[in-house]
Tab-separated table of C-alpha atoms in Angstrom:
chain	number	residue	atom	x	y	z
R	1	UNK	CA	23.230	-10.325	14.001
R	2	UNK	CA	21.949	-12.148	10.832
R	3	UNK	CA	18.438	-11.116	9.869
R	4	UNK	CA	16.666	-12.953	7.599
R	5	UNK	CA	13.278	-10.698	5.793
R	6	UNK	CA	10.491	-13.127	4.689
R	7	UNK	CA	8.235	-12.369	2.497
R	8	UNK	CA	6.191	-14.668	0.025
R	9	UNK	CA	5.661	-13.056	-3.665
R	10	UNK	CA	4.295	-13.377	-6.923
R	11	UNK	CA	7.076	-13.379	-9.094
R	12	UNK	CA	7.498	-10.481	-11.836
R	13	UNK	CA	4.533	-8.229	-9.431
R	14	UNK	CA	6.061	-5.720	-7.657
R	15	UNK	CA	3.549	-3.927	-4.518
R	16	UNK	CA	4.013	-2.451	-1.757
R	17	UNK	CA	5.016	-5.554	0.790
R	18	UNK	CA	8.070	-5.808	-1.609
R	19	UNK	CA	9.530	-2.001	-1.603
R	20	UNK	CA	8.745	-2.477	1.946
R	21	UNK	CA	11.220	-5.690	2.113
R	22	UNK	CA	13.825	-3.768	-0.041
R	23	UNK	CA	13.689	-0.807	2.186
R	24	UNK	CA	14.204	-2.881	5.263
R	25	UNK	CA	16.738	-4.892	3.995
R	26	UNK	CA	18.955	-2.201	3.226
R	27	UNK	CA	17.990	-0.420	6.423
R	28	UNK	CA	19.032	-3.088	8.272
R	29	UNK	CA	22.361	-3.776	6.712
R	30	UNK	CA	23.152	0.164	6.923
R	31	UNK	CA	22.916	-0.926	11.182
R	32	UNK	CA	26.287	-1.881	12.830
R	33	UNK	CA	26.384	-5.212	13.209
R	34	UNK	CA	23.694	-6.596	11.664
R	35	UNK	CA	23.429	-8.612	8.253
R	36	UNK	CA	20.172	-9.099	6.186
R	37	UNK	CA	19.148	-10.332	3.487
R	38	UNK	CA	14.981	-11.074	1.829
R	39	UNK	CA	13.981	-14.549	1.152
R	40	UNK	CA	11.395	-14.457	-1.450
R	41	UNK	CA	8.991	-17.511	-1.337
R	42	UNK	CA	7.089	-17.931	-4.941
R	43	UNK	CA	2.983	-18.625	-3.655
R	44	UNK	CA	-0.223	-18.269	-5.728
R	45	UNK	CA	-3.949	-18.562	-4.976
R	46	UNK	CA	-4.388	-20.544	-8.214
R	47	UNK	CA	-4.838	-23.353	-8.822
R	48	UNK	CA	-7.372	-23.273	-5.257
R	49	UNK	CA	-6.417	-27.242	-5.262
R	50	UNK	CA	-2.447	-27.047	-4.202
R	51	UNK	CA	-2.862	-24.087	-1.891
R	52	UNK	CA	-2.277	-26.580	1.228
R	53	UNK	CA	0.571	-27.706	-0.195
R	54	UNK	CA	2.144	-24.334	-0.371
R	55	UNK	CA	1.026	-22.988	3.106
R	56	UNK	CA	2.631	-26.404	3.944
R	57	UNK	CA	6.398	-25.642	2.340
R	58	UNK	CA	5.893	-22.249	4.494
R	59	UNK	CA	5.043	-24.284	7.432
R	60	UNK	CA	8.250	-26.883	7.013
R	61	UNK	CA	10.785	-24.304	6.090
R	62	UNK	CA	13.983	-24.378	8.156
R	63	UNK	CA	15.848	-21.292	8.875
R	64	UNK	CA	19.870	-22.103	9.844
R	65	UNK	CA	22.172	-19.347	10.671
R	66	UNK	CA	19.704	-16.856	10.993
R	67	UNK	CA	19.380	-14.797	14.637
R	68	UNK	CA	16.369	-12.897	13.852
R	69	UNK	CA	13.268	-13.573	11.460
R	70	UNK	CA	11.076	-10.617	9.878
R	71	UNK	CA	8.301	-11.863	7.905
R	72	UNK	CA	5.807	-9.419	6.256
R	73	UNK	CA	2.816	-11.269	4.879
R	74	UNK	CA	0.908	-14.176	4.692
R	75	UNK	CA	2.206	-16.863	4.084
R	76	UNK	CA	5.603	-15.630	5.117
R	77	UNK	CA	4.743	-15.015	8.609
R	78	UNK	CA	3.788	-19.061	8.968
R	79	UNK	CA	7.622	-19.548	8.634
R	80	UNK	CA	9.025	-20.912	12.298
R	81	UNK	CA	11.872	-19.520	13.955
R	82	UNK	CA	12.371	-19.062	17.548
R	83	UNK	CA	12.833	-15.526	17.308
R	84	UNK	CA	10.717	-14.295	14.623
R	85	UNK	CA	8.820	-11.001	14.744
R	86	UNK	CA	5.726	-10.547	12.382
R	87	UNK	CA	5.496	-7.248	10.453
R	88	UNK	CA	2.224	-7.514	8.965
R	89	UNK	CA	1.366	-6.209	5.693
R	90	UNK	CA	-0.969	-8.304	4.427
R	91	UNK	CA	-3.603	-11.222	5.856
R	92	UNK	CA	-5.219	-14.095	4.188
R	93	UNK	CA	-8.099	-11.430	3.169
R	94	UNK	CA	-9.057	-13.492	0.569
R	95	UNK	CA	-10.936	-15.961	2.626
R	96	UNK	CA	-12.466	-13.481	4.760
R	97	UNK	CA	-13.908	-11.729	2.019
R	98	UNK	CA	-15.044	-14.709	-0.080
R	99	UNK	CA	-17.408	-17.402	1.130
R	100	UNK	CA	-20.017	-14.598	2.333
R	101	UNK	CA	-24.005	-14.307	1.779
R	102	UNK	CA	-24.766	-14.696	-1.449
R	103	UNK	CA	-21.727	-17.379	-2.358
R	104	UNK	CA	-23.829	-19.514	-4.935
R	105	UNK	CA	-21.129	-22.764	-5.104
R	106	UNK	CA	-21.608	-24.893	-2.247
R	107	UNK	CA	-19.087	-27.007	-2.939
R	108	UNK	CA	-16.603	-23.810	-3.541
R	109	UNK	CA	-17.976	-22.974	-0.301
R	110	UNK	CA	-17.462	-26.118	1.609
R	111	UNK	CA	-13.571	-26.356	0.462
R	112	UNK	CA	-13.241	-22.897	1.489
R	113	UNK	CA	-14.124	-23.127	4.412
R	114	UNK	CA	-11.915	-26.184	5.159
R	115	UNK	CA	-9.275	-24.359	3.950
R	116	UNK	CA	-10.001	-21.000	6.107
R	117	UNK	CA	-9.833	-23.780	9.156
R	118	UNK	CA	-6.287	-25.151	8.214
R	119	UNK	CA	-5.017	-21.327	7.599
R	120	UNK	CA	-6.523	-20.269	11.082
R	121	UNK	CA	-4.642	-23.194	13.181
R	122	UNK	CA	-1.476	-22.623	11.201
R	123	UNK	CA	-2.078	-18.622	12.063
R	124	UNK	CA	-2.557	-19.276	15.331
R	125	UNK	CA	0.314	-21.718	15.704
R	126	UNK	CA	2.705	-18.742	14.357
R	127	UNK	CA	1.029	-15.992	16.091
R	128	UNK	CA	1.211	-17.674	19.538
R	129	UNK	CA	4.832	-18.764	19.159
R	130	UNK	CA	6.278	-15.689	17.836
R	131	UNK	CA	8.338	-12.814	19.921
R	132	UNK	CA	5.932	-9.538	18.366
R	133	UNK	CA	3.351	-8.982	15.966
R	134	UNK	CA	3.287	-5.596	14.404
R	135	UNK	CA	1.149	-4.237	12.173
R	136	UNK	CA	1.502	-1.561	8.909
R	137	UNK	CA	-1.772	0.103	9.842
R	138	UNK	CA	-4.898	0.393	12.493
R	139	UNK	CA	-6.955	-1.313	9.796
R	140	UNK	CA	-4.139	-4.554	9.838
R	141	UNK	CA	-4.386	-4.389	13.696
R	142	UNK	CA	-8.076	-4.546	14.041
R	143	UNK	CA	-8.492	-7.554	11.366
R	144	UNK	CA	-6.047	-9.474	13.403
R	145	UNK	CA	-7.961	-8.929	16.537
R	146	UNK	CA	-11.217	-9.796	14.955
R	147	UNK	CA	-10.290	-12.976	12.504
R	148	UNK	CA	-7.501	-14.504	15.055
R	149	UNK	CA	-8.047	-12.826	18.753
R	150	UNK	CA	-4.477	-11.618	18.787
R	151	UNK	CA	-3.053	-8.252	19.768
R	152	UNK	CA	-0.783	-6.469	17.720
R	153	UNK	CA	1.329	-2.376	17.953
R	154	UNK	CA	0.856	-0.451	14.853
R	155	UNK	CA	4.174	0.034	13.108
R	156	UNK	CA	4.025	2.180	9.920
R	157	UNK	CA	6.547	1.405	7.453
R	158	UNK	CA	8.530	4.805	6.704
R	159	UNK	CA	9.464	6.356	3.589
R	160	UNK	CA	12.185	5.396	1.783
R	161	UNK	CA	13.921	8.179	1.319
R	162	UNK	CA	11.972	11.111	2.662
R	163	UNK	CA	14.689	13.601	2.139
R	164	UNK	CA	13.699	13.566	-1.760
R	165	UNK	CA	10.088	14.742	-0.599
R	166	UNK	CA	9.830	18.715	-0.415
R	167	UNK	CA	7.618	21.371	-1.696
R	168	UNK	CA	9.065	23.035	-5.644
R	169	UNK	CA	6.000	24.661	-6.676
R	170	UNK	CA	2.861	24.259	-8.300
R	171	UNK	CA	3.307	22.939	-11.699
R	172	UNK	CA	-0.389	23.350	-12.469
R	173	UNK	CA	-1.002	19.621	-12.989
R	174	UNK	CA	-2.196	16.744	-10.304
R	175	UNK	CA	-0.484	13.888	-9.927
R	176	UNK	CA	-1.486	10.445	-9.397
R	177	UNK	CA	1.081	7.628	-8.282
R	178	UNK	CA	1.001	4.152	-7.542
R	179	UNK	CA	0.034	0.772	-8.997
R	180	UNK	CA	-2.447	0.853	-12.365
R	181	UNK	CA	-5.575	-1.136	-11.395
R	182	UNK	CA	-9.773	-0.998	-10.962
R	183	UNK	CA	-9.073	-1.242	-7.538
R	184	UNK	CA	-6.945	2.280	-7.150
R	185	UNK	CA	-9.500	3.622	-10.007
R	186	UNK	CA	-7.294	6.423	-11.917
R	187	UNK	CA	-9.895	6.124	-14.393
R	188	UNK	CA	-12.148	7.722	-12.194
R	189	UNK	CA	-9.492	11.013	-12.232
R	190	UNK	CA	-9.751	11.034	-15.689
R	191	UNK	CA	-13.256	10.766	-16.065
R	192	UNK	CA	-13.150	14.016	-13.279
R	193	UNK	CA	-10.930	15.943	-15.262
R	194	UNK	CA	-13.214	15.862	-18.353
R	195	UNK	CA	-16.461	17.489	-16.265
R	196	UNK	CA	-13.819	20.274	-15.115
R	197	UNK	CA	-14.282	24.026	-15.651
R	198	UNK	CA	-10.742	24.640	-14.446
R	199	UNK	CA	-9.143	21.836	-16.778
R	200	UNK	CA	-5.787	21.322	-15.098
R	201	UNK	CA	-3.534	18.072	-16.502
R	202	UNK	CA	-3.319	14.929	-14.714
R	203	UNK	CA	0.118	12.852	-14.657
R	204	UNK	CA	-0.448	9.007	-14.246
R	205	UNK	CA	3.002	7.133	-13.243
R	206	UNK	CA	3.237	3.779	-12.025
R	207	UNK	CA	2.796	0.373	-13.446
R	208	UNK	CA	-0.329	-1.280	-14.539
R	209	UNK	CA	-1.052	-4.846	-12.737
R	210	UNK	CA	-2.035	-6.237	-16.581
R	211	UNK	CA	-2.425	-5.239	-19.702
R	212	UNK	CA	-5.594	-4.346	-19.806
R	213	UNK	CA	-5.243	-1.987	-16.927
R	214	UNK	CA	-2.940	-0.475	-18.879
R	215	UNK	CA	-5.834	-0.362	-22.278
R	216	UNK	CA	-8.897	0.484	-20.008
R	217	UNK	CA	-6.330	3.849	-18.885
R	218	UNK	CA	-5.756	4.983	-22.797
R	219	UNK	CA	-8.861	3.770	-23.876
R	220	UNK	CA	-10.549	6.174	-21.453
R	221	UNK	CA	-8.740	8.908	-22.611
R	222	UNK	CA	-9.384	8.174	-26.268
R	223	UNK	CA	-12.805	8.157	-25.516
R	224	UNK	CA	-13.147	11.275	-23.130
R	225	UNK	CA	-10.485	13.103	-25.808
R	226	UNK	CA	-8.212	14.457	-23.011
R	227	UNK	CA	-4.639	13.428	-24.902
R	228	UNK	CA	-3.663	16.783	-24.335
R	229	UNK	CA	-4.204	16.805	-20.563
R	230	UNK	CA	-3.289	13.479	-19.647
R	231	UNK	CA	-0.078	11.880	-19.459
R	232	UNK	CA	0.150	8.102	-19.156
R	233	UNK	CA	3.762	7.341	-17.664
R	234	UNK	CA	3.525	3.315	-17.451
R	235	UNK	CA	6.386	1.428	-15.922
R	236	UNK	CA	8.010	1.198	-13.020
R	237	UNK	CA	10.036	4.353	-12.112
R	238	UNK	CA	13.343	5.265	-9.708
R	239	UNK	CA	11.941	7.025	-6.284
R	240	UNK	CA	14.062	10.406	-7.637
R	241	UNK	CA	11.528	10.607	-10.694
R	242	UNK	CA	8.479	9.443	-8.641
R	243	UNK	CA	9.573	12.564	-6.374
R	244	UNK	CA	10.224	14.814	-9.121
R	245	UNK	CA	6.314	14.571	-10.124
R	246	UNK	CA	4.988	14.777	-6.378
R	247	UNK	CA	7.020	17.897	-5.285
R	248	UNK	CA	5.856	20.274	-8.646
R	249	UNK	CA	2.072	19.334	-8.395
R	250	UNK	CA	-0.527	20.838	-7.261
R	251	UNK	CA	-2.071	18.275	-5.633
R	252	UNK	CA	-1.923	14.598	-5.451
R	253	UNK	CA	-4.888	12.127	-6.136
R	254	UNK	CA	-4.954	8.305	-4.272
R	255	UNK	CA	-7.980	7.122	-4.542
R	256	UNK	CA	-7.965	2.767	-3.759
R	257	UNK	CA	-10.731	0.683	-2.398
R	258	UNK	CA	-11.046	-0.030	1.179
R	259	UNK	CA	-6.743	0.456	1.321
R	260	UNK	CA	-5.008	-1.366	4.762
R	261	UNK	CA	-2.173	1.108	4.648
R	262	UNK	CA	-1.759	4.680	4.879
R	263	UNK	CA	-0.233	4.247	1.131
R	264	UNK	CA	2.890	5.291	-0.357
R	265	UNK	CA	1.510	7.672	-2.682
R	266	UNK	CA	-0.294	9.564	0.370
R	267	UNK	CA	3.060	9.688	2.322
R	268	UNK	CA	5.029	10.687	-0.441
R	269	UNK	CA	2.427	13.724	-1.029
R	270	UNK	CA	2.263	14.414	2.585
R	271	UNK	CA	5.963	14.960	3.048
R	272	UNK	CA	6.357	16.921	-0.100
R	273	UNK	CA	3.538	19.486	1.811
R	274	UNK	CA	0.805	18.514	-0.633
R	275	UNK	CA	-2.741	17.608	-0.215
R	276	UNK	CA	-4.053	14.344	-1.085
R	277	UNK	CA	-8.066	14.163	-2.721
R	278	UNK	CA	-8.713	9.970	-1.718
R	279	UNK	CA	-12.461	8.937	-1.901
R	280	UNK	CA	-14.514	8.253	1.421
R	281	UNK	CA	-14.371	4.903	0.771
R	282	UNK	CA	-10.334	4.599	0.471
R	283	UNK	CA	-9.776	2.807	4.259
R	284	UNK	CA	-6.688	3.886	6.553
R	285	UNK	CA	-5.616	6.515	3.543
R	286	UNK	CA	-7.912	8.786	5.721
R	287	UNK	CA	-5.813	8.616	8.167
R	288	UNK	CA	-3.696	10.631	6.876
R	289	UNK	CA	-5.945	13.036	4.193
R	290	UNK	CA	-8.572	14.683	6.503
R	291	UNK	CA	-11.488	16.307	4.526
R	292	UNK	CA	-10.503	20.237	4.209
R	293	UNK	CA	-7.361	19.791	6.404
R	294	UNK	CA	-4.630	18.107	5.067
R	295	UNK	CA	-6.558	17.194	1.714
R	296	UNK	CA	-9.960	16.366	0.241
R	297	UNK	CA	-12.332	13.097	0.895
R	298	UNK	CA	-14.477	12.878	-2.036
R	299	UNK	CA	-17.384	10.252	-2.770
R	300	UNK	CA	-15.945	7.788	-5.395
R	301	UNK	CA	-17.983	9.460	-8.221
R	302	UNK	CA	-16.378	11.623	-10.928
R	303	UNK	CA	-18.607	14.488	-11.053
R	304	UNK	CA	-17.407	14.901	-6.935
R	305	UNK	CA	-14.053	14.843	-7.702
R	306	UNK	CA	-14.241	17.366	-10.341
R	307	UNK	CA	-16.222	19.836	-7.913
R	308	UNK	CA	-13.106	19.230	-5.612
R	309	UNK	CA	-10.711	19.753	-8.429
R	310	UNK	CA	-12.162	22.633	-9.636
R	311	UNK	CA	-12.050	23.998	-5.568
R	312	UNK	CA	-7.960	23.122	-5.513
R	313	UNK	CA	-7.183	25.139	-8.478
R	314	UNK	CA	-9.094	27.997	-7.943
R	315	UNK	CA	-8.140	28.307	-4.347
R	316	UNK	CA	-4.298	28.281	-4.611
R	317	UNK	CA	-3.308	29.858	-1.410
R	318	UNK	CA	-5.744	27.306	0.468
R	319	UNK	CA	-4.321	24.139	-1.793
R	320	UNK	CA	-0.745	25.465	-0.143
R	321	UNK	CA	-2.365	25.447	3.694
R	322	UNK	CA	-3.364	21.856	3.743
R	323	UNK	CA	-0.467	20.455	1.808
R	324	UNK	CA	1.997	22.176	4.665
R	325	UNK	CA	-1.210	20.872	7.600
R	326	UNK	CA	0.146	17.378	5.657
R	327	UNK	CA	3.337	17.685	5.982
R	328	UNK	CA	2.713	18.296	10.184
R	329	UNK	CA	0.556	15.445	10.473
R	330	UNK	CA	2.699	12.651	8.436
R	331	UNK	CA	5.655	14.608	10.687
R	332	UNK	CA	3.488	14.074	13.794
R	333	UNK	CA	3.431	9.832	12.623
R	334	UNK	CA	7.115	9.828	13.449
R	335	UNK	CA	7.452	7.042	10.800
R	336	UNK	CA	11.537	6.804	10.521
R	337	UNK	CA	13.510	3.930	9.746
R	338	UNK	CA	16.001	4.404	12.857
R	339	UNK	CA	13.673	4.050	15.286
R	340	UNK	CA	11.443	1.897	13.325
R	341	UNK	CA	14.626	-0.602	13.362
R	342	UNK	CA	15.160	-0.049	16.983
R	343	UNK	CA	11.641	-1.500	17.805
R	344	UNK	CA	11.934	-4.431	15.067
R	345	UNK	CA	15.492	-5.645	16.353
R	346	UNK	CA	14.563	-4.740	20.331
């Protein structure tokens, strides 16, 4: 069987929908008798003016010698094939969150919405004609139902190699993973650890989305004077030294806006039995990090997530408890790739 993974990218940005692709791919070629490769289709919101045109090479795309189509994301998914199943990772969000109360630009407005109308009857043309639609999270499922009508089965995507994951100690530092942004706010964490009494470190690893990102970080810890206790590890890094920082902390910190998945960085934590501190407002990340269980919700607001910092490292033995209550709830998920591939190629 040749399988053929769509998904549509910005080239040189690496996220989440495109370990995911990489992870399937070479799950799917490690299966006995089946072939895949990724097709990576270049698409940008900007400029606003050509986006029909893209969504309309996604649209006319022809597919030979493939037997099975997995497409991830939008646009991907609006790729025909007669047998194509629709992992969804990420919707057109963009459009559902813009042109709301208080949108100033009628004319922005107006073309928005004409555009929102052409994406809907293209979504709906793909969703109706295609074998399965899964989904990456509950949030993903219930967006689908309420934008398009259309039912979908939750399908988290599984670790890539989960066998690196396991608990080596308590290093005496927290660890925070994942892409540098506003939007996952590590510059909240540092702000925390400078109203600490405890004052553990902090490790930052992953790679900023710009350069600036990458300035506010250091410029924060200039200004807060924490060079000693923080350590900014830009880039992007193998999974064996990503796993190497997760399995000797204390505790692991995620802390993103309104998140659709679970997150990487939670279920990387989770299966090395440590407990996650994510922010009340972090979306289907509390699926996973339940306040006082398996981690700690905090309100986004550093002088709350020092409190719960300060809690971790003085309570040691109860810091161990709900990273191993983790490790039996992600366990619980039974997110694995073999049966994750059964239901993708069934």
């Amino acid at each position: 069987m040749n399988v053929l993974i769509v998904n549509s990218v910005t080239p040189f940005v690496r996220r989440g929908a495109e370990e995911l692709a990489d992870h399937l791919c070479e799950q799917l070629n490690a299966t006995h008798l089946v072939r895949a490769e990724v097709l990576r289709i270049p698409f940008s919101w900007e400029p606003f003016e050509e986006l029909p045109e893209q969504i309309f090479v996604h649209c006319a795309l022809q597919l030979p010698n493939v037997d099975r189509v997995i497409a991830l994301r939008f646009p991907a998914y609006l790729v025909p094939h007669p047998t194509r199943i629709i992992w969804l990772t990420g919707q057109c969000r963009r459009l559902d969150d813009l042109c709301g109360p208080g949108e100033s630009d009628l004319l922005q407005m107006t073309r928005e919405s004409r555009l929102r109308e052409m994406i809907r009857l293209a979504e709906s043309e793909a969703f109706s004609k295609c074998r399965r639609i899964f989904t990456a999270s509950k949030a993903n499922q219930e967006r689908l139902k309420h934008y398009t009508g259309f039912d979908a089965e939750v399908l988290m995507p599984p670790l890539k190699n989960p066998e690196l994951f396991a608990d080596r100690g308590d290093g005496g530092y927290l660890f925070a993973g994942g892409r540098i942004n506003v939007n996952n706010r590590q510059h909240l964490l540092v702000e925390a650890l400078a109203r600490t009494v405890s004052c553990p470190r902090l490790i930052v690893a992953g790679a900023p989305d710009t350069p600036e990102d990458a300035n506010r970080l250091r410029e924060t810890v200039r200004r807060l004077r924490l060079e000693d206790r923080v350590v900014l590890d830009f880039g992007l890094h193998a999974v064996t030294s990503i796993a190497d920082y997760v399995n000797h902390a204390k505790a692991c910190a995620y802390m993103p806006v309104g998140e659709d998945s679970v997150g990487y960085v939670a279920m990387e934590a989770a299966a090395a039995s440590k407990p996650v501190i994510t922010a009340r407002d972090s979306g289907s990340t509390l699926r996973l990090v339940l306040n006082g269980e398996t981690g700690c919700v905090t309100e986004p607001d550093a002088e709350d997530i020092a409190r719960i910092i300060d809690f971790l490292v003085a309570k040691p033995a109860r810091c161990r408890e709900m990273g191993r209550a983790a490790r039996c709830l992600w366990d619980s998920f039974q997110a694995t790739w073999p049966a994750t591939i059964d239901r993708l190629l069934s």
